[in-house]
mmCIF file with all atom_site columns, C-alpha atoms in Angstrom:
data_model
loop_
_atom_site.group_PDB
_atom_site.id
_atom_site.type_symbol
_atom_site.label_atom_id
_atom_site.label_alt_id
_atom_site.label_comp_id
_atom_site.label_asym_id
_atom_site.label_entity_id
_atom_site.label_seq_id
_atom_site.pdbx_PDB_ins_code
_atom_site.Cartn_x
_atom_site.Cartn_y
_atom_site.Cartn_z
_atom_site.occupancy
_atom_site.B_iso_or_equiv
_atom_site.pdbx_formal_charge
_atom_site.auth_seq_id
_atom_site.auth_comp_id
_atom_site.auth_asym_id
_atom_site.auth_atom_id
_atom_site.pdbx_PDB_model_num
ATOM 1  C CA . MET B 1 1  ? -164.667 130.486 156.907 1.00 54.00 ? 545 MET B CA 1
ATOM 2  C CA . ASN B 1 2  ? -166.605 131.446 160.438 1.00 70.00 ? 546 ASN B CA 1
ATOM 3  C CA . ASP B 1 3  ? -166.153 127.699 161.455 1.00 73.00 ? 547 ASP B CA 1
ATOM 4  C CA . ARG B 1 4  ? -162.708 128.084 160.646 1.00 76.00 ? 548 ARG B CA 1
ATOM 5  C CA . LYS B 1 5  ? -162.374 130.565 163.402 1.00 74.00 ? 549 LYS B CA 1
ATOM 6  C CA . GLN B 1 6  ? -164.374 129.278 165.897 1.00 75.00 ? 550 GLN B CA 1
ATOM 7  C CA . LYS B 1 7  ? -162.515 126.230 165.664 1.00 75.00 ? 551 LYS B CA 1
ATOM 8  C CA . LYS B 1 8  ? -158.852 127.859 165.719 1.00 77.00 ? 552 LYS B CA 1
ATOM 9  C CA . ASN B 1 9  ? -160.469 130.019 168.913 1.00 81.00 ? 553 ASN B CA 1
ATOM 10 C CA . ARG B 1 10 ? -161.640 127.150 170.673 1.00 84.00 ? 554 ARG B CA 1
ATOM 11 C CA . ASN B 1 11 ? -158.134 125.358 169.974 1.00 87.00 ? 555 ASN B CA 1
ATOM 12 C CA . THR B 1 12 ? -156.211 128.090 171.329 1.00 90.00 ? 556 THR B CA 1
ATOM 13 C CA . ALA B 1 13 ? -158.351 128.255 174.824 1.00 89.00 ? 557 ALA B CA 1
ATOM 14 C CA . GLN B 1 14 ? -158.007 124.564 175.226 1.00 93.00 ? 558 GLN B CA 1
ATOM 15 C CA . ILE B 1 15 ? -153.940 125.317 175.112 1.00 93.00 ? 559 ILE B CA 1
ATOM 16 C CA . TRP B 1 16 ? -154.012 128.520 177.319 1.00 93.00 ? 560 TRP B CA 1
ATOM 17 C CA . LEU B 1 17 ? -156.210 125.915 179.829 1.00 94.00 ? 561 LEU B CA 1
ATOM 18 C CA . THR B 1 18 ? -153.688 122.858 179.498 1.00 95.00 ? 562 THR B CA 1
ATOM 19 C CA . ILE B 1 19 ? -151.110 125.400 179.909 1.00 96.00 ? 563 ILE B CA 1
ATOM 20 C CA . LEU B 1 20 ? -152.548 127.014 183.349 1.00 96.00 ? 564 LEU B CA 1
ATOM 21 C CA . ALA B 1 21 ? -153.336 124.076 184.745 1.00 95.00 ? 565 ALA B CA 1
ATOM 22 C CA . VAL B 1 22 ? -150.090 122.398 184.813 1.00 95.00 ? 566 VAL B CA 1
ATOM 23 C CA . ILE B 1 23 ? -148.520 125.880 186.245 1.00 96.00 ? 567 ILE B CA 1
ATOM 24 C CA . LEU B 1 24 ? -151.219 125.680 188.392 1.00 95.00 ? 568 LEU B CA 1
ATOM 25 C CA . VAL B 1 25 ? -150.086 121.934 189.707 1.00 93.00 ? 569 VAL B CA 1
ATOM 26 C CA . LEU B 1 26 ? -146.669 122.805 189.772 1.00 93.00 ? 570 LEU B CA 1
ATOM 27 C CA . LEU B 1 27 ? -146.996 125.899 191.874 1.00 91.00 ? 571 LEU B CA 1
ATOM 28 C CA . ILE B 1 28 ? -149.269 123.131 193.847 1.00 89.00 ? 572 ILE B CA 1
ATOM 29 C CA . LEU B 1 29 ? -146.413 120.883 194.433 1.00 87.00 ? 573 LEU B CA 1
ATOM 30 C CA . LEU B 1 30 ? -143.533 123.467 194.723 1.00 87.00 ? 574 LEU B CA 1
ATOM 31 C CA . TRP B 1 31 ? -145.890 125.109 197.888 1.00 84.00 ? 575 TRP B CA 1
ATOM 32 C CA . GLN B 1 32 ? -146.318 121.272 199.634 1.00 81.00 ? 576 GLN B CA 1
ATOM 33 C CA . PHE B 1 33 ? -142.555 121.036 198.960 1.00 80.00 ? 577 PHE B CA 1
ATOM 34 C CA . ASP B 1 34 ? -141.779 124.203 200.884 1.00 78.00 ? 578 ASP B CA 1
ATOM 35 C CA . ALA B 1 35 ? -144.194 123.943 203.389 1.00 73.00 ? 579 ALA B CA 1
ATOM 36 C CA . LEU B 1 36 ? -142.629 120.007 204.178 1.00 70.00 ? 580 LEU B CA 1
ATOM 37 C CA . SER B 1 37 ? -138.986 121.429 203.991 1.00 73.00 ? 581 SER B CA 1
ATOM 38 C CA . PHE B 1 38 ? -139.643 124.276 206.715 1.00 71.00 ? 582 PHE B CA 1
ATOM 39 C CA . GLY B 1 39 ? -141.954 121.694 208.413 1.00 69.00 ? 583 GLY B CA 1
ATOM 40 C CA . ASP B 1 40 ? -144.853 124.814 207.948 1.00 64.00 ? 584 ASP B CA 1
ATOM 41 C CA . THR B 1 41 ? -147.927 122.518 206.868 1.00 61.00 ? 585 THR B CA 1
ATOM 42 C CA . ASP B 1 42 ? -151.553 123.576 208.971 1.00 60.00 ? 586 ASP B CA 1
ATOM 43 C CA . VAL B 1 43 ? -152.648 120.479 207.505 1.00 60.00 ? 587 VAL B CA 1
ATOM 44 C CA . SER B 1 44 ? -152.191 116.116 207.864 1.00 59.00 ? 588 SER B CA 1
ATOM 45 C CA . ALA B 1 45 ? -149.339 116.493 205.389 1.00 57.00 ? 589 ALA B CA 1
ATOM 46 C CA . PRO B 1 46 ? -147.171 113.393 204.019 1.00 57.00 ? 590 PRO B CA 1
ATOM 47 C CA . SER B 1 47 ? -144.098 113.768 205.811 1.00 60.00 ? 591 SER B CA 1
ATOM 48 C CA . THR B 1 48 ? -141.830 113.461 202.731 1.00 66.00 ? 592 THR B CA 1
ATOM 49 C CA . VAL B 1 49 ? -142.342 114.677 198.975 1.00 65.00 ? 593 VAL B CA 1
ATOM 50 C CA . VAL B 1 50 ? -141.982 111.477 197.845 1.00 66.00 ? 594 VAL B CA 1
ATOM 51 C CA . GLU B 1 51 ? -144.811 110.430 199.822 1.00 67.00 ? 595 GLU B CA 1
ATOM 52 C CA . ALA B 1 52 ? -146.700 113.936 198.669 1.00 68.00 ? 596 ALA B CA 1
ATOM 53 C CA . ILE B 1 53 ? -146.359 113.043 194.781 1.00 70.00 ? 597 ILE B CA 1
ATOM 54 C CA . MET B 1 54 ? -146.851 109.301 194.586 1.00 69.00 ? 598 MET B CA 1
ATOM 55 C CA . PRO B 1 55 ? -150.608 109.589 194.792 1.00 69.00 ? 599 PRO B CA 1
ATOM 56 C CA . LEU B 1 56 ? -150.708 111.360 191.668 1.00 68.00 ? 600 LEU B CA 1
ATOM 57 C CA . MET B 1 57 ? -148.839 108.997 190.129 1.00 65.00 ? 601 MET B CA 1
ATOM 58 C CA . LEU B 1 58 ? -151.078 105.971 190.327 1.00 58.00 ? 602 LEU B CA 1
#
């Protein structure tokens, strides 16, 4: 019984970790899009959103 509980806890932790990672990526992309839209970048950012997303698709 203890093994099943540990396995369930591990699966639950992996699910939450995946959800949080996806949310983090979405927030980073939103931040990048917002910065590019307003031209308010303090780093060397791509000039378009497509250029920002393309490396993620490779």
